[in-house]
Amino acid sequence: MRERNGSLFASERQEEIYARARRDGRVDSARLAAELGVSHETIRRDLKYLEDIELLRRVHGGAILVDRLQFVPDLAERSLSMGEAKRAIGAAALSVIPDDGTVILDSGTTTARLAEALPADIRLTVLTNSLPITQTLLDRPHVEILNLGGRVNRRTRSTSESWALHALSEVSVDVAVLGASGLSVRRGLTTSDQHESAVKRAMITAARRVVVLADHTKFGVDHLSIVAPLRDLDLLVTDDGGDPTARQELAAAGLAIKVIGTDGSRPA
């Protein structure tokens, strides 16, 4: 959600802070607050988040860049890659959200951009296994949030395993919106974590319509755990980047695709 005293989403602001740290080696808190038009407390939270995901280390008056030879958790890399495409995809996916309906929002950085794009006055029931999405939706007063329980994965900030699976087995929703680690004609939707894969399969079973949000870097990629074949997916919302052949292969295999430019436009 855009802050009242600033023009950027939190994710956009954090990308900008990280970009400056990569360029200069460090960032100054007071200068960031002045130039980004937000409070010192907002910058403090941003720097803490970037420190939590091991991209920056806070020091007196600001933060410094973490040595890039260090291991960086998956969420950190995914949060700060393909940012413009993910925001465009998330905004475009608003069209699949039913008025006053029931929706599952899977964990992931692109589904999180959809949650950020939801109007403040929207009426909706949302089930999610994503802690960041839950936090975002707390600012939507007419959204009923059903947080799926389970074991918390600190890297992805999502819940999985038996509690989440049990909850999903007892519901039926209008649409499930899923993220993707990989998407190919041969293997369909895949992910690297078997526990999260099981939750995604349960989400698909619970939904009358299944929509996947994935940028072009996921195409032709196969991960360890198969979630579902393409025939179980109703729609892919993606960006117009990369080699169009990969999108054409998915479409030829029968997957409906909505392609969005990174500026939010529909490519001709």
Tab-separated table of C-alpha atoms in Angstrom:
chain	number	residue	atom	x	y	z
A	1	MET	CA	0.000	0.000	0.000
A	2	ARG	CA	1.223	3.507	-0.745
A	3	GLU	CA	1.995	5.521	2.360
A	4	ARG	CA	0.146	8.811	2.902
A	5	ASN	CA	3.397	10.718	3.253
A	6	GLY	CA	5.202	9.106	0.343
A	7	SER	CA	4.696	8.211	-3.318
A	8	LEU	CA	6.188	4.725	-3.324
A	9	PHE	CA	4.994	1.316	-2.239
A	10	ALA	CA	7.083	-0.144	0.583
A	11	SER	CA	8.531	-2.695	-1.841
A	12	GLU	CA	9.449	0.046	-4.339
A	13	ARG	CA	11.076	2.109	-1.619
A	14	GLN	CA	13.083	-0.859	-0.367
A	15	GLU	CA	14.258	-1.602	-3.915
A	16	GLU	CA	15.416	2.012	-4.238
A	17	ILE	CA	17.259	1.874	-0.905
A	18	TYR	CA	18.971	-1.365	-1.893
A	19	ALA	CA	19.894	0.051	-5.310
A	20	ARG	CA	21.530	3.066	-3.648
A	21	ALA	CA	23.435	0.812	-1.247
A	22	ARG	CA	24.719	-1.270	-4.149
A	23	ARG	CA	25.809	1.879	-5.961
A	24	ASP	CA	27.426	3.671	-3.015
A	25	GLY	CA	28.223	0.868	-0.570
A	26	ARG	CA	26.144	2.504	2.157
A	27	VAL	CA	23.023	4.637	2.723
A	28	ASP	CA	22.319	7.485	5.143
A	29	SER	CA	19.005	7.348	7.050
A	30	ALA	CA	18.397	11.096	7.219
A	31	ARG	CA	19.115	11.596	3.537
A	32	LEU	CA	16.837	8.701	2.581
A	33	ALA	CA	13.972	10.117	4.645
A	34	ALA	CA	14.354	13.546	3.044
A	35	GLU	CA	14.751	12.352	-0.545
A	36	LEU	CA	12.046	9.662	-0.412
A	37	GLY	CA	9.605	11.885	1.455
A	38	VAL	CA	8.915	9.553	4.380
A	39	SER	CA	9.507	9.583	8.115
A	40	HIS	CA	12.685	8.463	9.865
A	41	GLU	CA	10.638	5.665	11.451
A	42	THR	CA	9.608	4.409	8.009
A	43	ILE	CA	13.249	4.343	6.898
A	44	ARG	CA	14.176	2.553	10.120
A	45	ARG	CA	11.606	-0.177	9.326
A	46	ASP	CA	12.844	-0.437	5.737
A	47	LEU	CA	16.457	-0.837	6.848
A	48	LYS	CA	15.452	-3.419	9.442
A	49	TYR	CA	13.609	-5.404	6.745
A	50	LEU	CA	16.623	-5.279	4.418
A	51	GLU	CA	18.825	-6.361	7.307
A	52	ASP	CA	16.446	-9.223	8.189
A	53	ILE	CA	16.745	-10.608	4.660
A	54	GLU	CA	20.531	-10.158	4.825
A	55	LEU	CA	21.004	-7.541	2.121
A	56	LEU	CA	22.123	-4.665	4.355
A	57	ARG	CA	23.662	-4.308	7.813
A	58	ARG	CA	22.504	-1.379	9.916
A	59	VAL	CA	25.147	0.940	11.332
A	60	HIS	CA	24.950	4.277	13.160
A	61	GLY	CA	23.175	6.750	10.887
A	62	GLY	CA	22.291	4.288	8.146
A	63	ALA	CA	23.285	0.923	6.696
A	64	ILE	CA	26.025	-0.713	4.647
A	65	LEU	CA	25.867	-3.318	1.913
A	66	VAL	CA	26.320	-6.933	2.970
A	67	ASP	CA	29.140	-8.772	1.216
A	68	ARG	CA	27.558	-10.334	-1.875
A	69	LEU	CA	29.538	-13.525	-1.348
A	70	GLN	CA	27.246	-14.301	1.567
A	71	PHE	CA	24.255	-16.582	1.131
A	72	VAL	CA	21.116	-14.560	0.422
A	73	PRO	CA	17.745	-16.140	1.298
A	74	ASP	CA	15.321	-16.874	-1.508
A	75	LEU	CA	12.817	-14.237	-0.424
A	76	ALA	CA	15.439	-11.509	-0.582
A	77	GLU	CA	16.444	-12.343	-4.134
A	78	ARG	CA	12.846	-12.746	-5.303
A	79	SER	CA	11.651	-9.570	-3.613
A	80	LEU	CA	14.182	-7.409	-5.418
A	81	SER	CA	14.220	-9.041	-8.856
A	82	MET	CA	11.834	-8.292	-11.741
A	83	GLY	CA	10.202	-5.633	-9.573
A	84	GLU	CA	8.480	-3.625	-12.314
A	85	ALA	CA	7.169	-6.755	-14.041
A	86	LYS	CA	5.814	-8.155	-10.781
A	87	ARG	CA	4.004	-4.930	-9.956
A	88	ALA	CA	2.454	-4.828	-13.445
A	89	ILE	CA	1.379	-8.466	-13.176
A	90	GLY	CA	-0.073	-7.930	-9.714
A	91	ALA	CA	-2.061	-4.902	-10.835
A	92	ALA	CA	-3.352	-6.722	-13.934
A	93	ALA	CA	-4.469	-9.665	-11.805
A	94	LEU	CA	-7.056	-7.432	-10.097
A	95	SER	CA	-9.339	-8.375	-12.991
A	96	VAL	CA	-9.576	-11.986	-11.749
A	97	ILE	CA	-10.653	-10.995	-8.224
A	98	PRO	CA	-14.444	-11.383	-7.813
A	99	ASP	CA	-16.534	-8.697	-6.137
A	100	ASP	CA	-17.379	-9.752	-2.590
A	101	GLY	CA	-15.966	-13.212	-3.339
A	102	THR	CA	-13.604	-15.741	-1.786
A	103	VAL	CA	-9.979	-15.903	-2.876
A	104	ILE	CA	-6.860	-17.858	-1.989
A	105	LEU	CA	-3.634	-15.864	-2.275
A	106	ASP	CA	-0.582	-18.103	-2.347
A	107	SER	CA	2.706	-16.976	-0.840
A	108	GLY	CA	5.167	-15.269	-3.174
A	109	THR	CA	6.460	-11.879	-4.173
A	110	THR	CA	4.176	-11.509	-7.206
A	111	THR	CA	1.018	-12.482	-5.327
A	112	ALA	CA	2.139	-9.977	-2.679
A	113	ARG	CA	2.097	-7.262	-5.349
A	114	LEU	CA	-1.533	-8.207	-6.091
A	115	ALA	CA	-2.370	-7.863	-2.394
A	116	GLU	CA	-0.781	-4.385	-2.390
A	117	ALA	CA	-2.868	-3.404	-5.417
A	118	LEU	CA	-6.228	-4.344	-3.867
A	119	PRO	CA	-8.410	-1.226	-3.423
A	120	ALA	CA	-8.783	0.058	0.120
A	121	ASP	CA	-12.580	-0.355	0.017
A	122	ILE	CA	-12.711	-3.833	-1.551
A	123	ARG	CA	-14.979	-6.422	0.090
A	124	LEU	CA	-13.427	-9.859	-0.029
A	125	THR	CA	-12.622	-12.987	1.939
A	126	VAL	CA	-8.972	-13.970	1.536
A	127	LEU	CA	-7.282	-17.174	2.622
A	128	THR	CA	-3.492	-17.003	2.565
A	129	ASN	CA	-0.418	-18.816	3.810
A	130	SER	CA	1.727	-15.698	3.384
A	131	LEU	CA	2.675	-13.652	6.431
A	132	PRO	CA	3.576	-10.541	4.337
A	133	ILE	CA	0.225	-10.716	2.522
A	134	THR	CA	-1.610	-11.019	5.832
A	135	GLN	CA	0.211	-7.909	7.055
A	136	THR	CA	-0.720	-5.977	3.903
A	137	LEU	CA	-4.385	-6.950	4.131
A	138	LEU	CA	-4.699	-5.676	7.683
A	139	ASP	CA	-5.037	-2.225	6.101
A	140	ARG	CA	-8.115	-3.319	4.088
A	141	PRO	CA	-10.993	-2.912	6.600
A	142	HIS	CA	-13.532	-4.848	4.516
A	143	VAL	CA	-11.298	-7.849	3.786
A	144	GLU	CA	-11.866	-10.857	5.998
A	145	ILE	CA	-8.500	-12.569	6.422
A	146	LEU	CA	-8.256	-16.303	7.056
A	147	ASN	CA	-4.605	-17.044	7.728
A	148	LEU	CA	-3.669	-20.652	7.021
A	149	GLY	CA	-1.755	-22.128	9.917
A	150	GLY	CA	1.187	-24.470	9.845
A	151	ARG	CA	4.945	-24.506	10.096
A	152	VAL	CA	6.504	-21.148	9.194
A	153	ASN	CA	9.275	-21.149	6.602
A	154	ARG	CA	11.545	-18.262	7.606
A	155	ARG	CA	13.038	-17.907	4.124
A	156	THR	CA	9.706	-17.563	2.314
A	157	ARG	CA	7.665	-16.266	5.285
A	158	SER	CA	4.910	-18.726	4.485
A	159	THR	CA	3.113	-21.541	6.291
A	160	SER	CA	2.791	-25.133	5.168
A	161	GLU	CA	2.439	-28.766	6.257
A	162	SER	CA	-0.520	-30.504	7.913
A	163	TRP	CA	-2.370	-27.567	9.522
A	164	ALA	CA	-2.519	-25.635	6.264
A	165	LEU	CA	-3.508	-28.745	4.314
A	166	HIS	CA	-6.322	-29.555	6.754
A	167	ALA	CA	-7.745	-26.028	6.542
A	168	LEU	CA	-7.707	-26.088	2.740
A	169	SER	CA	-9.442	-29.467	2.633
A	170	GLU	CA	-12.515	-27.913	4.266
A	171	VAL	CA	-13.085	-24.905	1.981
A	172	SER	CA	-14.309	-24.051	-1.504
A	173	VAL	CA	-13.344	-20.684	-3.021
A	174	ASP	CA	-14.016	-18.729	-6.199
A	175	VAL	CA	-10.393	-18.403	-7.315
A	176	ALA	CA	-6.921	-19.412	-6.192
A	177	VAL	CA	-4.074	-17.128	-7.236
A	178	LEU	CA	-0.763	-18.969	-7.166
A	179	GLY	CA	2.867	-18.001	-7.524
A	180	ALA	CA	5.337	-20.104	-9.474
A	181	SER	CA	8.978	-21.095	-9.187
A	182	GLY	CA	8.902	-22.800	-12.555
A	183	LEU	CA	6.425	-23.301	-15.411
A	184	SER	CA	6.994	-25.556	-18.400
A	185	VAL	CA	5.025	-27.529	-20.965
A	186	ARG	CA	6.607	-30.796	-19.850
A	187	ARG	CA	6.284	-30.493	-16.065
A	188	GLY	CA	3.659	-27.795	-15.596
A	189	LEU	CA	3.819	-25.773	-12.383
A	190	THR	CA	6.779	-26.690	-10.157
A	191	THR	CA	8.466	-25.522	-6.979
A	192	SER	CA	11.614	-26.452	-5.081
A	193	ASP	CA	9.964	-27.156	-1.710
A	194	GLN	CA	7.829	-30.296	-1.349
A	195	HIS	CA	5.869	-28.962	1.624
A	196	GLU	CA	4.925	-25.783	-0.230
A	197	SER	CA	4.105	-27.856	-3.300
A	198	ALA	CA	1.569	-29.855	-1.286
A	199	VAL	CA	-0.090	-26.632	-0.095
A	200	LYS	CA	-0.304	-25.318	-3.666
A	201	ARG	CA	-1.967	-28.569	-4.789
A	202	ALA	CA	-4.506	-28.242	-1.983
A	203	MET	CA	-5.191	-24.654	-3.064
A	204	ILE	CA	-5.893	-25.841	-6.599
A	205	THR	CA	-8.305	-28.507	-5.333
A	206	ALA	CA	-10.166	-25.932	-3.207
A	207	ALA	CA	-10.718	-23.439	-6.038
A	208	ARG	CA	-13.193	-23.247	-8.900
A	209	ARG	CA	-10.680	-21.235	-10.941
A	210	VAL	CA	-6.871	-21.307	-10.787
A	211	VAL	CA	-4.776	-18.316	-11.857
A	212	VAL	CA	-0.962	-18.302	-11.892
A	213	LEU	CA	1.080	-15.101	-11.619
A	214	ALA	CA	4.581	-15.535	-13.028
A	215	ASP	CA	7.116	-13.332	-14.787
A	216	HIS	CA	8.882	-14.579	-17.909
A	217	THR	CA	11.993	-15.778	-16.046
A	218	LYS	CA	9.964	-18.751	-14.729
A	219	PHE	CA	9.187	-20.178	-18.184
A	220	GLY	CA	10.873	-23.415	-19.204
A	221	VAL	CA	12.184	-23.882	-15.660
A	222	ASP	CA	11.570	-27.164	-13.810
A	223	HIS	CA	12.043	-27.552	-10.054
A	224	LEU	CA	12.103	-30.621	-7.840
A	225	SER	CA	8.439	-30.874	-6.898
A	226	ILE	CA	5.619	-30.961	-9.442
A	227	VAL	CA	2.560	-28.987	-8.314
A	228	ALA	CA	0.178	-29.463	-11.240
A	229	PRO	CA	0.099	-30.021	-15.015
A	230	LEU	CA	-0.890	-27.130	-17.259
A	231	ARG	CA	-4.369	-28.600	-17.745
A	232	ASP	CA	-5.161	-27.841	-14.073
A	233	LEU	CA	-4.432	-24.125	-14.561
A	234	ASP	CA	-7.056	-21.769	-15.997
A	235	LEU	CA	-5.025	-18.620	-16.633
A	236	LEU	CA	-1.460	-17.318	-16.571
A	237	VAL	CA	-0.857	-13.586	-16.036
A	238	THR	CA	2.658	-12.618	-17.094
A	239	ASP	CA	4.834	-9.837	-18.505
A	240	ASP	CA	5.985	-9.271	-22.083
A	241	GLY	CA	9.713	-9.730	-21.407
A	242	GLY	CA	12.076	-12.434	-22.588
A	243	ASP	CA	11.821	-14.713	-25.595
A	244	PRO	CA	8.176	-14.839	-26.769
A	245	THR	CA	8.725	-18.443	-27.903
A	246	ALA	CA	8.417	-19.659	-24.317
A	247	ARG	CA	4.991	-18.011	-23.924
A	248	GLN	CA	3.915	-19.325	-27.312
A	249	GLU	CA	4.794	-22.890	-26.286
A	250	LEU	CA	2.685	-22.596	-23.138
A	251	ALA	CA	-0.218	-21.164	-25.147
A	252	ALA	CA	0.082	-23.916	-27.752
A	253	ALA	CA	-0.196	-26.452	-24.934
A	254	GLY	CA	-3.609	-25.002	-24.064
A	255	LEU	CA	-2.841	-22.523	-21.276
A	256	ALA	CA	-4.762	-19.247	-21.483
A	257	ILE	CA	-2.334	-16.321	-21.077
A	258	LYS	CA	-2.831	-12.642	-20.294
A	259	VAL	CA	0.315	-10.677	-21.213
A	260	ILE	CA	0.980	-7.293	-19.601
A	261	GLY	CA	3.662	-4.724	-20.429
A	262	THR	CA	5.829	-3.591	-17.532
A	263	ASP	CA	4.009	-0.231	-17.730
A	264	GLY	CA	0.722	-2.055	-17.147
A	265	SER	CA	-0.366	-1.986	-20.796
A	266	ARG	CA	-1.566	-4.889	-22.877
A	267	PRO	CA	0.997	-5.517	-25.641
A	268	ALA	CA	-0.341	-5.351	-29.142
